[in-house]
Amino acid sequence: MTYLGEGYTLRSWLSTHDHKRIALLFAISITAFFFIGGAAAAFMRLELATPAGDLVSDDTYNRLFTAHGVIMVWLFLIPSIPNVLGNFLVPMMIGARDLAFPRLNLASWYVYMAGGILVLGALISGGVDTGWTFYTPFSTMFSDSHVVLTLAGVFVLGVSSIMSGLNFIVTVHTLRAPGMTWFRLPLFVWAIYATSIILVLATPVLGMTLTLVAIERVLGVGIFDPALGGDPLLFQHLFWFYSHPAVYIMLLPAMGVASEIIPCFARKRIFSYRFMAYAIIAIAALGFLVWGHHMFVSGQSAYASIVFSLLSFLVAIPSAVKVFNWTATLYKGRITLSAPMLYAWGFVGLFTIGGITGLYLASLALDVHLTDTYFVIAHFHYIMVGGSVMAYLGGIHFWWPKATGRLYPEMWARVSAVLVFVGFNLTFFPQYLLGYQGMPRRYHAYPAEFTLLNVFSSCGAAVLAIGYLLPLVYLTWSLLRGAAAGDNPWRATGLEWQTPSPPPKHNFEDTPVVEAGPYEYEGART
Amino acid sequence: MSAGIAGQFRSRAAEADAARFGLWIFLATEVLFFGPLFMGYVYGRMHLGDAFAAASRHTDVTIGTLNTAVLLTSSFTMAMAAEARRAGARAARGLLAATALLGCAFLALKGFEYHAEWREHLVPGASFAFDAAHARGAEIFYYLYFAMTGVHAVHLTVGIAIVIGFAVRFDRANAGHVEIAGLYWHFVDAIWIFLYPMLYLVGRAG
C-alpha cells in the first residue's frame, strides 16, 4: 500500500497529514504560480523585443515586472525546493515517519494558498506598480495600485514560510533515525536545515516591515516617509535584512540538491563532506550580514557601504568551497550524463557565473555604474533561475521515480535540460552586456542601439519557455505510461532509496538503523 | 489531539521535547517580529531624541508601572500553575484562572490609558496635537508606542485565550501543554519588560 493509495478522493488529499502528499499539493500549486509568473516575464520580453514601448503602456509594464517579481520570489522560488522536495525528502532522508508537526505542515499549505489568492486578487483587480521591493515613499504615498492587498498576501506567505521552517528545524533535531548523527546527514538535509534557520529568523522582520508600510499607506502616519519625519532608508534596511537572506533561502536548497545528484551520477563520495556542511552554515550566517550591498547608492554612509562590500566578498569563500568540491567530486568519477546530472552541471556553471558577477556588484565603485541596470537583472537571474530553478528541475527529475514509481523518457528530459540551459544563457547573458552599456532596468522602451542584444534576449526567452513546458508534457506522460522505476533506479545511496517507490504511508516498514555516512559510492576509476 | 503519542515520535518524552523546542523557535520568530519596531525606536532616539524624551514624559507612568507589576505577578502565577500541574495538584486550575484574570486586568488598564491618550490628542493622525517644537518627533514616538503596545496587547489576548482554554478544559491540558503556554506567557511578559522602560521611563530620567 503506497502513500498514493491511501485514498483517492479530493478530501483525502486536502485533509492529509502525510508529508509526501503535502509536498505534491505544494508541487501542483507552485507549478501553477510559476507559469503565471512566467507569463508576465514573457510579456516583458515581448515588449522589449522592439525599442519603442508599443506593446504595453509604461504603467502596465510596471505592473508586469512587479507581478513577475512578487510571484516568482514569494510564490515560487522561496517555497519551491523547501516545500516540495524538502517536504517529500527530509523525513525520508533522516529515517523518520513524518515531520514533527504534520498538521502544522498541512496548515502551511493552506496559508500559502491563502497568500497566493490574495496576491492573485491584487493582480486581477489591476496589479501593483511598486516593484517587488515596495520601496517607500512611493509605495506609501504615491502608488495608485493595490499595494495593501499585495502586502497582505506577502505577509500571509511569510507566515507559511515560518511554519515550514520551524517544522523542518524541529524535525531534523528530534526525529533522526538511530545512528543518524549530524555528520551522517545528507547535505540536502543540511541545506534545508540552514534554510529553515533563515526562514524563521528573517521572515518575521519582513512581516512587521510590510505591516508598517500598510499602516503608513492607510492611515498616513509612520516612520518611513520623510514628509512625516521618518526615514526611507530605514525601510530599505529592514526590507533587505529579510530579502538578502531570502536569496539564500532560494539558493541553499539548490546547493543541497546538487550535492545529492552529483555524487550519485559520478559514482563517487562527495568531496570534503564536512566542509560542504560547514559552507552551508557559513553562507546562511553571512547572508544576514550583507544586506547593505543593495543600498550602495541609496545614501547610506560610505563606511557602512565599505563594511557591507567587504562582507559581501566574504560570501564568495564558502560559495567557492562548494563549487570546487563539486568539481573535485566529479574528478575521476564514472560519470553518467543523465537528465538530473545535466541540470546539476547547469546549476554549478550558472551559479558560478552569477556568483562572480555578484562580486562585480559588491565592488563599490563598479556598483555605482552597474546598479539598477540590466547587469543586476542578469546577475540575480543567474543565481535564482540558473541556480535555483535549474536545481529544482534537476531535483524533480532525480526524485521523480521515487515519488511516482515511474520513469520518465530520458531522452526528452535531456533535451529539456539542454534547452533550459541554452535558452537561459541566450536570455540573460546579453543582459550583462546591456547592463554594462548602461541600459537601466524597469524601463519599457530603450534607445535603438540596444536592439540587437534585446532581440537575442527575447529569442532566448522563447527557447527557455519551450524548455520549461516540455517537462509538463513528458512528466504527465510518465505518470500515465512510464515504465516502473523500481526502488532505486539510480543505484543511489541514502535512506530515501531504501524504501519502495512510491513509499508506503509511513516511509519505512521498520525504522532504519544508520551505520555509515552518506554517499558511500564505490569510488573513482583507477 | 489523540490521547496517544503521534506516530512519528518514539516516546511521549520525545514528543514533549519537540513541542517545547518548536515553541522556543516560535518565540525567536516573535522577537524578530518586534524587531522593526525596535529599529524604528532606535532611529527615533538617534535622530529625534528631544522630541522622544518630551513625548515620553506624556505617557501615564502610574498606569504603566501598575501594569508592569500586574504582568510580572501574572508570570509568577503562570509559573506556579505549570509547577502545580507537573506535581498533579488541583491548585493548578485556580492558578491558571488567576493568570488569565491578571492578564485581563492588564488589558483593562491599557484600555483606560488608550482612552486618556485619545482624549489628549496623542493618537497619531490628523487630530494629533503636541507642542510645535516636537510635534513631528512626538507623533513618531506615539506611532511606535501604539504599534508596540498594540501588538503586545494582541499577543496578550491570544495568551489569555489559551490560558482560559486550559483552565476550562483542565482535564485535557497535560503538564507539557501548561508549560508551553507558560513559555509563551513569559515571552509576552519579557517583551513588556523592554517596552516599559523604553516608552515610560526614558524621558523621565535626568
XYZ file of C-alpha atoms in Angstrom:
732
model
C 0.000 0.000 0.000
C 1.733 3.188 -1.152
C 1.091 6.678 0.131
C -0.758 7.421 -3.117
C -3.104 4.518 -2.483
C -4.175 5.687 0.968
C -7.175 7.465 -0.529
C -8.256 8.682 -3.931
C -10.816 11.313 -3.025
C -10.132 15.032 -3.151
C -10.974 15.139 0.514
C -8.306 12.586 1.378
C -5.787 14.874 -0.313
C -6.986 18.140 1.197
C -7.071 16.777 4.740
C -3.897 14.696 4.569
C -1.175 14.891 7.196
C 1.277 12.865 5.116
C 4.336 14.960 4.292
C 4.627 13.324 0.868
C 1.106 14.244 -0.159
C 1.545 17.774 1.147
C 4.699 18.001 -0.966
C 2.629 17.100 -4.012
C -0.024 19.685 -3.101
C 2.753 22.260 -2.965
C 4.201 20.989 -6.225
C 0.920 21.457 -8.079
C 0.205 24.946 -6.735
C 3.794 26.135 -7.093
C 3.892 24.951 -10.707
C 0.723 26.904 -11.456
C 2.173 30.077 -9.943
C 5.431 29.517 -11.799
C 3.659 29.626 -15.142
C 1.665 32.730 -14.158
C 4.910 34.468 -13.224
C 6.497 33.159 -16.398
C 3.648 34.594 -18.499
C 4.359 38.037 -17.023
C 8.017 37.610 -17.983
C 7.008 36.571 -21.496
C 5.022 39.786 -21.941
C 8.003 41.811 -20.754
C 10.355 40.132 -23.208
C 7.830 40.673 -25.984
C 7.632 44.363 -25.129
C 11.413 44.623 -25.064
C 11.867 42.937 -28.431
C 11.476 46.358 -30.022
C 12.962 49.660 -28.800
C 9.643 51.503 -28.824
C 7.198 50.996 -25.997
C 4.499 49.704 -28.289
C 3.007 46.580 -26.729
C 2.011 47.789 -23.275
C 1.962 51.197 -21.623
C 4.689 52.166 -19.164
C 2.221 51.772 -16.315
C 1.199 48.286 -17.432
C 4.876 47.406 -17.785
C 5.445 48.441 -14.156
C 2.624 46.140 -13.126
C 4.048 43.317 -15.225
C 7.502 43.327 -13.682
C 6.022 43.692 -10.215
C 3.722 40.737 -10.800
C 6.646 38.741 -12.159
C 8.825 39.628 -9.171
C 6.252 39.096 -6.437
C 5.024 35.784 -7.840
C 8.418 34.371 -8.697
C 10.034 35.334 -5.392
C 7.345 34.610 -2.828
C 5.089 32.151 -4.571
C 7.656 30.130 -6.472
C 11.333 30.417 -5.551
C 11.127 30.621 -1.776
C 8.710 27.714 -1.321
C 9.844 25.633 -4.319
C 12.647 23.405 -3.127
C 11.992 23.545 0.632
C 8.278 22.891 0.437
C 8.205 20.432 -2.471
C 11.449 18.460 -2.302
C 12.143 19.288 1.339
C 8.731 18.159 2.492
C 8.974 14.976 0.490
C 12.539 14.057 1.304
C 13.655 15.379 4.667
C 11.725 12.845 6.763
C 12.772 10.018 4.431
C 16.418 11.051 4.381
C 16.683 11.064 8.162
C 14.674 7.868 8.549
C 11.593 9.435 10.122
C 7.955 8.504 9.639
C 6.836 12.082 9.098
C 7.671 15.662 10.011
C 7.462 16.623 13.672
C 4.218 18.579 13.258
C 2.183 17.086 10.401
C -0.883 19.267 10.993
C 1.223 22.421 11.006
C 2.643 21.200 7.718
C -0.807 20.982 6.157
C -1.711 24.362 7.647
C 1.394 25.741 5.967
C -0.027 24.764 2.570
C -3.417 26.302 3.296
C -1.791 29.514 4.485
C 0.376 29.510 1.366
C -2.705 29.170 -0.819
C -4.451 31.969 1.079
C -1.463 34.248 0.480
C -1.356 33.220 -3.150
C -5.040 34.031 -3.597
C -4.568 37.465 -2.023
C -1.683 38.223 -4.384
C -3.638 36.924 -7.365
C -6.608 39.033 -6.258
C -4.398 42.103 -6.314
C -3.206 41.169 -9.805
C -6.651 40.515 -11.214
C -8.020 43.746 -9.831
C -5.340 45.805 -11.537
C -1.953 44.857 -10.133
C 0.780 46.716 -8.287
C 3.319 49.103 -9.759
C 5.850 49.429 -6.938
C 8.248 46.692 -7.984
C 8.620 43.646 -5.753
C 10.624 45.715 -3.252
C 7.761 48.073 -2.253
C 10.152 50.966 -1.726
C 8.793 53.801 0.364
C 7.709 56.593 -0.015
C 6.395 55.552 -3.434
C 4.535 52.576 -2.021
C 3.090 54.537 0.906
C 2.299 57.893 -0.696
C 2.245 57.906 -4.476
C 1.432 54.491 -5.866
C -2.086 54.264 -7.241
C -2.420 50.485 -7.160
C -3.319 47.559 -4.896
C -0.324 47.794 -2.588
C -2.071 46.884 0.661
C -3.693 43.758 -0.757
C -0.339 42.585 -2.109
C 1.375 43.361 1.197
C -1.277 41.314 2.971
C -0.647 38.434 0.585
C 3.113 38.543 1.112
C 2.629 38.757 4.885
C 0.488 35.623 4.830
C 3.029 33.837 2.631
C 5.639 34.732 5.224
C 3.582 33.026 7.916
C 3.572 29.898 5.753
C 7.362 30.128 5.369
C 7.836 30.379 9.126
C 5.576 27.364 9.726
C 7.577 25.240 7.287
C 10.930 26.389 8.603
C 10.012 25.715 12.208
C 8.770 22.271 11.269
C 11.989 21.342 9.470
C 14.230 22.526 12.292
C 12.348 20.551 14.929
C 12.186 17.516 12.642
C 15.915 17.427 11.984
C 16.635 17.865 15.681
C 14.237 15.307 17.089
C 13.360 12.663 14.515
C 16.651 11.333 13.188
C 16.803 7.549 12.967
C 19.116 5.637 15.326
C 22.713 6.129 14.153
C 21.848 9.179 12.024
C 24.323 11.590 13.550
C 24.670 15.200 12.394
C 27.617 14.343 10.195
C 25.815 11.458 8.555
C 23.009 13.683 7.340
C 22.779 14.070 3.575
C 23.840 17.550 2.502
C 20.332 18.216 1.257
C 19.101 17.947 4.848
C 21.875 20.272 5.980
C 20.813 22.735 3.313
C 17.133 22.607 4.275
C 18.103 22.939 7.930
C 20.180 26.068 7.290
C 17.466 27.449 5.033
C 14.911 26.903 7.760
C 17.007 28.881 10.215
C 16.985 31.775 7.747
C 13.245 31.369 7.247
C 12.384 31.605 10.915
C 14.807 34.436 11.693
C 14.374 36.678 8.644
C 10.735 36.330 7.639
C 9.192 37.929 10.764
C 11.186 41.095 10.106
C 9.629 41.348 6.667
C 6.205 40.686 8.141
C 6.389 43.600 10.560
C 8.044 45.874 7.998
C 5.309 45.301 5.438
C 2.700 45.803 8.159
C 4.216 49.197 8.914
C 4.152 50.088 5.208
C 0.489 49.137 5.035
C -0.349 51.189 8.138
C 1.537 54.144 6.711
C -0.334 53.870 3.434
C -3.761 53.533 5.013
C -3.513 55.882 7.992
C -0.892 58.334 6.784
C 1.259 58.014 9.903
C 4.551 56.226 10.081
C 8.317 56.061 10.238
C 9.307 55.635 6.586
C 8.079 58.782 4.880
C 10.435 61.773 5.126
C 7.411 64.073 4.930
C 6.282 62.577 8.239
C 9.732 62.862 9.804
C 10.582 59.265 9.023
C 13.404 57.694 7.059
C 13.007 55.760 3.807
C 16.438 54.219 4.344
C 15.076 52.574 7.475
C 12.614 50.749 5.269
C 15.360 49.658 2.910
C 17.464 48.346 5.781
C 14.563 46.372 7.206
C 13.443 45.124 3.819
C 16.852 43.894 2.751
C 17.527 42.425 6.170
C 14.950 39.892 5.074
C 15.321 39.972 1.324
C 19.019 39.356 1.104
C 18.820 36.237 3.281
C 15.836 35.346 1.096
C 18.254 34.881 -1.791
C 20.000 32.229 0.289
C 16.611 30.701 1.085
C 16.348 30.181 -2.662
C 19.922 29.086 -3.224
C 20.955 26.866 -0.296
C 18.361 24.158 -1.014
C 19.509 24.217 -4.632
C 23.054 23.523 -3.434
C 21.692 20.659 -1.386
C 20.023 19.166 -4.452
C 23.226 19.451 -6.482
C 25.128 17.753 -3.656
C 22.770 14.773 -3.867
C 22.760 14.448 -7.660
C 26.458 14.927 -8.445
C 27.886 12.123 -6.237
C 25.200 9.732 -7.487
C 25.968 10.179 -11.189
C 29.701 10.453 -10.668
C 29.571 7.288 -8.502
C 31.862 8.976 -6.013
C 31.683 10.083 -2.430
C 31.149 13.840 -2.136
C 34.495 15.560 -1.806
C 35.103 17.008 1.673
C 31.679 16.339 3.151
C 32.301 18.219 6.379
C 33.411 21.387 4.656
C 30.350 21.203 2.438
C 28.198 21.175 5.567
C 30.190 23.987 7.179
C 29.987 26.028 3.982
C 26.195 25.778 4.020
C 26.066 27.088 7.573
C 28.638 29.783 6.757
C 26.640 31.038 3.794
C 23.480 31.105 5.898
C 25.257 33.096 8.616
C 26.982 35.518 6.224
C 23.689 36.029 4.434
C 22.495 38.022 7.427
C 25.434 40.415 7.311
C 25.405 41.725 3.745
C 22.011 43.365 3.229
C 23.569 46.820 2.850
C 25.067 45.946 -0.537
C 21.631 46.610 -2.008
C 21.916 50.199 -0.811
C 25.303 51.436 -2.056
C 23.745 54.363 -3.908
C 20.849 54.917 -1.533
C 22.622 57.463 0.637
C 23.808 55.268 3.483
C 27.163 56.241 4.959
C 30.290 55.423 2.997
C 31.661 53.486 5.977
C 28.602 51.281 6.070
C 28.991 50.659 2.349
C 32.658 49.716 2.754
C 31.861 47.222 5.505
C 28.977 45.716 3.579
C 31.146 45.483 0.485
C 33.816 43.587 2.392
C 31.293 41.253 3.999
C 29.721 40.595 0.607
C 33.077 39.492 -0.715
C 33.334 37.032 2.164
C 30.281 35.158 0.885
C 32.363 34.133 -2.110
C 34.592 31.976 0.095
C 32.098 29.312 1.227
C 30.428 29.518 -2.191
C 33.747 28.761 -3.874
C 34.365 25.941 -1.390
C 31.169 24.356 -2.605
C 31.861 24.834 -6.307
C 35.387 23.428 -6.046
C 34.161 20.484 -4.007
C 31.509 19.619 -6.586
C 34.207 19.807 -9.237
C 36.521 17.636 -7.175
C 33.689 15.147 -6.711
C 33.494 14.798 -10.485
C 37.238 14.228 -10.798
C 37.910 10.631 -11.885
C 34.253 9.795 -11.383
C 32.327 7.322 -13.522
C 30.079 9.997 -14.906
C 26.649 9.390 -16.409
C 25.215 12.459 -18.102
C 21.623 11.739 -17.172
C 18.978 14.459 -17.117
C 19.357 15.301 -13.397
C 23.130 15.433 -13.832
C 22.764 17.845 -16.755
C 20.628 20.076 -14.587
C 23.130 19.839 -11.749
C 26.009 20.752 -14.056
C 23.980 23.623 -15.406
C 23.372 24.716 -11.854
C 27.043 24.675 -10.903
C 28.166 26.577 -14.005
C 25.429 29.191 -13.944
C 25.702 29.673 -10.197
C 29.427 30.283 -10.617
C 28.864 32.944 -13.282
C 26.110 34.519 -11.220
C 28.254 34.481 -8.113
C 31.288 36.018 -9.755
C 29.222 38.826 -11.260
C 27.922 39.284 -7.739
C 31.464 40.256 -6.828
C 31.412 42.914 -9.537
C 28.302 44.327 -7.928
C 29.736 44.072 -4.434
C 32.598 46.357 -5.525
C 31.586 49.843 -4.503
C 32.919 51.813 -7.442
C 31.632 49.383 -10.050
C 28.236 49.234 -8.433
C 27.723 52.965 -8.825
C 27.765 52.376 -12.573
C 26.046 48.999 -12.653
C 23.312 49.417 -10.073
C 19.758 49.435 -11.419
C 20.942 48.338 -14.854
C 20.348 45.064 -16.629
C 23.641 43.835 -15.203
C 21.884 43.425 -11.871
C 18.950 41.696 -13.542
C 21.298 39.268 -15.257
C 23.234 38.651 -12.035
C 20.293 37.711 -9.872
C 18.623 35.727 -12.625
C 21.796 33.682 -12.979
C 21.579 32.973 -9.258
C 17.844 32.475 -8.924
C 16.927 30.929 -12.274
C 20.249 29.460 -13.358
C 20.777 28.338 -9.781
C 17.519 27.629 -8.025
C 15.245 26.735 -10.925
C 17.848 24.505 -12.573
C 18.393 22.645 -9.322
C 14.660 22.451 -8.653
C 14.074 20.854 -12.052
C 17.073 18.585 -11.515
C 15.663 17.526 -8.163
C 12.218 16.937 -9.641
C 13.789 14.636 -12.247
C 16.082 12.935 -9.751
C 13.356 12.039 -7.245
C 10.519 11.647 -9.742
C 10.887 7.830 -9.804
C 10.811 7.824 -6.001
C 7.677 9.959 -5.774
C 5.710 8.323 -8.574
C 7.295 4.909 -9.023
C 7.662 5.582 -12.739
C 10.493 6.546 -15.082
C 10.311 9.487 -17.490
C 11.621 9.374 -21.075
C 15.316 10.038 -20.532
C 15.963 11.445 -23.998
C 13.258 14.087 -23.750
C 14.402 15.021 -20.269
C 17.931 15.601 -21.570
C 16.570 17.682 -24.442
C 14.646 19.770 -21.958
C 17.688 20.244 -19.723
C 19.791 21.386 -22.661
C 17.035 23.691 -23.907
C 16.697 25.297 -20.493
C 20.450 25.768 -20.282
C 20.837 27.209 -23.778
C 17.685 29.304 -23.575
C 18.674 30.646 -20.210
C 22.115 31.742 -21.341
C 20.727 33.268 -24.514
C 18.200 35.203 -22.443
C 20.392 36.524 -19.692
C 23.952 36.729 -20.969
C 23.075 39.591 -23.343
C 21.621 41.371 -20.328
C 25.077 41.525 -18.749
C 26.294 43.335 -21.827
C 23.241 45.585 -21.879
C 23.744 46.498 -18.258
C 27.408 47.147 -18.806
C 26.475 49.501 -21.636
C 24.068 51.206 -19.280
C 20.552 50.042 -20.101
C 18.506 50.740 -16.962
C 16.137 48.167 -15.506
C 12.369 48.627 -15.288
C 12.057 50.698 -18.491
C 9.639 49.567 -21.169
C 11.409 51.407 -24.005
C 15.085 51.870 -24.840
C 17.404 53.584 -27.335
C 17.814 51.825 -30.697
C 21.453 50.791 -30.144
C 20.332 48.220 -27.544
C 18.037 46.481 -30.020
C 20.232 43.578 -31.101
C 21.036 42.324 -27.615
C 17.424 42.694 -26.541
C 16.275 40.664 -29.541
C 18.744 37.933 -28.567
C 17.379 38.044 -25.061
C 13.765 37.809 -26.218
C 14.573 34.873 -28.525
C 16.281 33.151 -25.622
C 13.157 33.624 -23.538
C 11.183 31.710 -26.168
C 13.669 28.820 -26.044
C 13.523 28.911 -22.252
C 9.735 28.731 -22.353
C 9.873 25.592 -24.509
C 12.409 24.096 -22.121
C 10.059 24.725 -19.189
C 6.928 23.474 -20.950
C 8.478 20.207 -22.187
C 8.693 18.605 -18.713
C 4.982 19.267 -18.217
C 4.327 17.090 -21.263
C 6.656 14.169 -20.716
C 6.253 14.046 -16.950
C 2.480 13.885 -17.377
C 3.034 11.116 -19.923
C 5.303 9.366 -17.450
C 2.571 9.486 -14.795
C 0.236 7.604 -17.119
C 2.559 5.407 -19.206
C 6.006 5.493 -17.666
C 7.897 2.267 -17.057
C 8.034 1.042 -13.468
C 11.065 2.553 -11.796
C 11.832 0.079 -9.055
C 13.050 1.131 -5.636
C 16.371 2.623 -6.677
C 16.776 3.270 -10.418
C 19.903 5.399 -9.996
C 21.562 2.987 -7.532
C 21.853 5.913 -5.174
C 22.747 5.760 -1.510
C 20.561 7.491 1.016
C 17.705 6.227 3.128
C 15.006 7.527 0.797
C 16.106 4.978 -1.810
C 15.926 2.045 0.590
C 12.151 2.039 0.717
C 9.721 1.097 -2.078
C 8.780 3.557 -4.833
C 6.284 5.116 -4.239
C 6.933 4.886 -0.499
C 4.355 3.497 1.924
C 2.426 5.872 4.147
C 4.989 5.999 6.931
C 8.018 5.717 4.652
C 9.637 2.655 6.226
C 8.398 -0.777 7.248
C 10.875 -0.769 10.124
C 12.774 2.243 11.361
C 16.140 2.091 9.593
C 19.357 1.992 11.565
C 22.176 4.037 10.075
C 25.678 2.597 10.233
C 27.625 4.617 7.693
C 27.954 8.115 6.374
C 26.153 9.415 3.298
C 27.376 8.986 -0.285
C 29.027 5.574 0.130
C 29.580 5.180 -3.618
C 32.027 2.643 -4.915
C 34.698 5.175 -5.710
C 36.798 6.507 -8.520
C 38.146 4.879 -11.639
C 41.639 3.612 -11.141
C -5.223 15.698 19.566
C -5.343 11.952 20.136
C -4.666 10.662 23.600
C -1.714 8.582 22.397
C 1.539 9.896 21.039
C 1.867 10.834 17.402
C 3.285 8.053 15.231
C 6.481 9.837 14.249
C 7.780 10.073 17.827
C 9.441 7.270 19.703
C 8.166 8.281 23.128
C 5.970 10.746 24.930
C 9.093 12.489 26.205
C 10.379 12.952 22.660
C 7.048 14.437 21.658
C 7.090 16.876 24.574
C 10.667 17.828 23.731
C 9.729 18.562 20.129
C 6.778 20.682 21.199
C 8.884 22.672 23.646
C 11.656 23.151 21.110
C 9.138 24.214 18.481
C 7.739 26.851 20.771
C 11.203 28.201 21.544
C 11.791 28.645 17.804
C 8.416 30.317 17.506
C 9.399 32.742 20.276
C 12.596 33.534 18.365
C 10.493 34.490 15.353
C 8.304 36.602 17.608
C 11.299 38.532 18.935
C 12.309 39.300 15.357
C 8.727 40.223 14.541
C 9.036 43.045 17.070
C 12.457 43.872 15.629
C 11.447 46.553 13.082
C 9.534 48.422 15.793
C 12.626 48.432 17.986
C 14.677 49.568 14.990
C 12.223 52.384 14.408
C 12.603 53.331 18.055
C 16.393 53.343 17.753
C 16.072 55.606 14.711
C 13.810 57.958 16.642
C 16.055 58.127 19.675
C 19.053 58.876 17.453
C 17.508 61.497 15.191
C 14.614 62.885 17.204
C 15.951 62.467 20.736
C 14.491 65.597 22.305
C 11.068 65.035 20.847
C 11.104 61.413 22.009
C 12.032 62.487 25.532
C 9.291 65.117 25.571
C 6.724 62.676 24.214
C 7.768 60.011 26.673
C 7.007 62.412 29.559
C 3.386 62.488 28.416
C 2.865 58.780 28.957
C 0.961 57.707 32.062
C 3.768 56.341 34.180
C 1.412 55.361 37.024
C -0.656 53.019 34.902
C 2.464 51.793 33.135
C 4.148 50.866 36.406
C 0.990 49.307 37.794
C 0.650 47.278 34.618
C 4.243 46.101 34.864
C 3.526 44.848 38.390
C 0.319 43.152 37.215
C 2.050 41.373 34.370
C 5.009 40.263 36.465
C 2.597 38.861 39.030
C 0.743 37.028 36.266
C 4.019 35.471 35.146
C 4.529 34.302 38.726
C 1.100 32.672 38.887
C 1.700 31.126 35.458
C 4.976 29.583 36.596
C 3.225 28.313 39.721
C 0.453 26.839 37.587
C 2.952 24.931 35.425
C 4.744 23.690 38.529
C 1.469 22.636 40.188
C 0.308 20.855 37.029
C 3.555 18.904 36.921
C 3.033 17.870 40.525
C -0.565 16.939 39.699
C -2.000 19.426 42.204
C -5.554 20.679 41.697
C -4.370 24.177 42.593
C -3.090 24.468 39.027
C -6.585 25.262 37.803
C -7.035 28.191 40.163
C -3.593 29.491 39.302
C -4.432 29.382 35.591
C -7.602 31.323 36.272
C -5.663 33.878 38.316
C -3.184 34.271 35.452
C -5.954 34.926 32.955
C -7.593 37.377 35.351
C -4.367 39.339 35.789
C -3.946 39.384 32.027
C -7.442 40.828 31.657
C -6.642 43.420 34.346
C -3.616 44.479 32.316
C -5.745 44.912 29.185
C -8.372 46.865 31.099
C -5.765 49.281 32.482
C -4.274 49.590 28.996
C -7.725 50.446 27.692
C -8.102 53.280 30.218
C -4.689 54.521 29.200
C -5.526 54.456 25.488
C -8.767 56.288 26.170
C -6.968 59.061 28.047
C -4.441 59.387 25.241
C -7.219 59.578 22.692
C -8.777 62.432 24.668
C -5.441 64.241 24.878
C -4.967 64.057 21.089
C -1.915 61.836 21.420
C -3.116 59.344 18.811
C -1.098 59.906 15.602
C -3.033 61.189 12.649
C -4.993 64.274 11.675
C -6.018 65.208 15.220
C -2.584 64.732 16.780
C -1.665 67.727 18.913
C 1.643 68.372 20.652
C 3.741 71.463 21.305
C 5.001 72.680 17.976
C 8.739 72.268 18.618
C 8.454 68.490 18.981
C 5.229 67.679 17.162
C 6.789 65.655 14.325
C 9.026 63.535 16.515
C 6.352 63.098 19.160
C 3.976 61.791 16.547
C 6.524 59.174 15.548
C 7.014 58.313 19.214
C 3.293 57.784 19.707
C 3.031 55.885 16.475
C 5.641 53.465 17.782
C 4.014 53.497 21.208
C 0.663 52.403 19.811
C 2.229 49.906 17.415
C 4.342 48.265 20.117
C 1.764 48.222 22.888
C -0.926 47.282 20.370
C 0.962 44.277 19.005
C 1.820 43.375 22.579
C -1.853 43.575 23.602
C -2.821 41.309 20.704
C -0.257 38.772 21.854
C -1.527 39.032 25.406
C -5.104 38.498 24.239
C -4.057 35.297 22.481
C -2.247 34.218 25.638
C -5.322 34.887 27.779
C -7.472 32.841 25.408
C -5.061 29.911 25.628
C -4.843 30.065 29.427
C -8.644 30.308 29.801
C -8.968 27.375 27.430
C -6.653 25.269 29.604
C -8.450 26.335 32.787
C -11.831 25.352 31.338
C -10.698 22.087 29.705
C -8.340 21.304 32.547
C -8.536 17.533 32.096
C -7.217 17.883 28.538
C -4.233 20.056 29.456
C -1.262 17.947 30.460
C 1.850 19.290 32.154
C 3.605 19.770 28.826
C 0.772 21.905 27.459
C 0.704 24.146 30.512
C 4.449 24.524 30.422
C 4.376 25.597 26.779
C 1.593 28.072 27.459
C 3.772 29.353 30.280
C 6.727 29.824 27.931
C 4.554 31.943 25.661
C 3.176 33.909 28.595
C 6.655 34.714 29.877
C 7.659 35.831 26.405
C 4.789 38.327 26.325
C 5.879 39.471 29.756
C 9.509 39.809 28.648
C 8.503 41.982 25.697
C 6.652 44.268 28.094
C 9.717 44.474 30.329
C 11.520 46.030 27.372
C 8.638 48.265 26.374
C 8.107 49.704 29.842
C 11.464 51.492 30.262
C 11.637 52.421 26.570
C 8.265 54.099 26.480
C 7.633 55.283 30.045
C 10.936 55.870 31.802
C 13.408 57.122 29.207
C 12.171 60.707 29.032
C 11.864 60.967 32.775
C 15.486 60.200 33.504
C 17.806 63.078 34.328
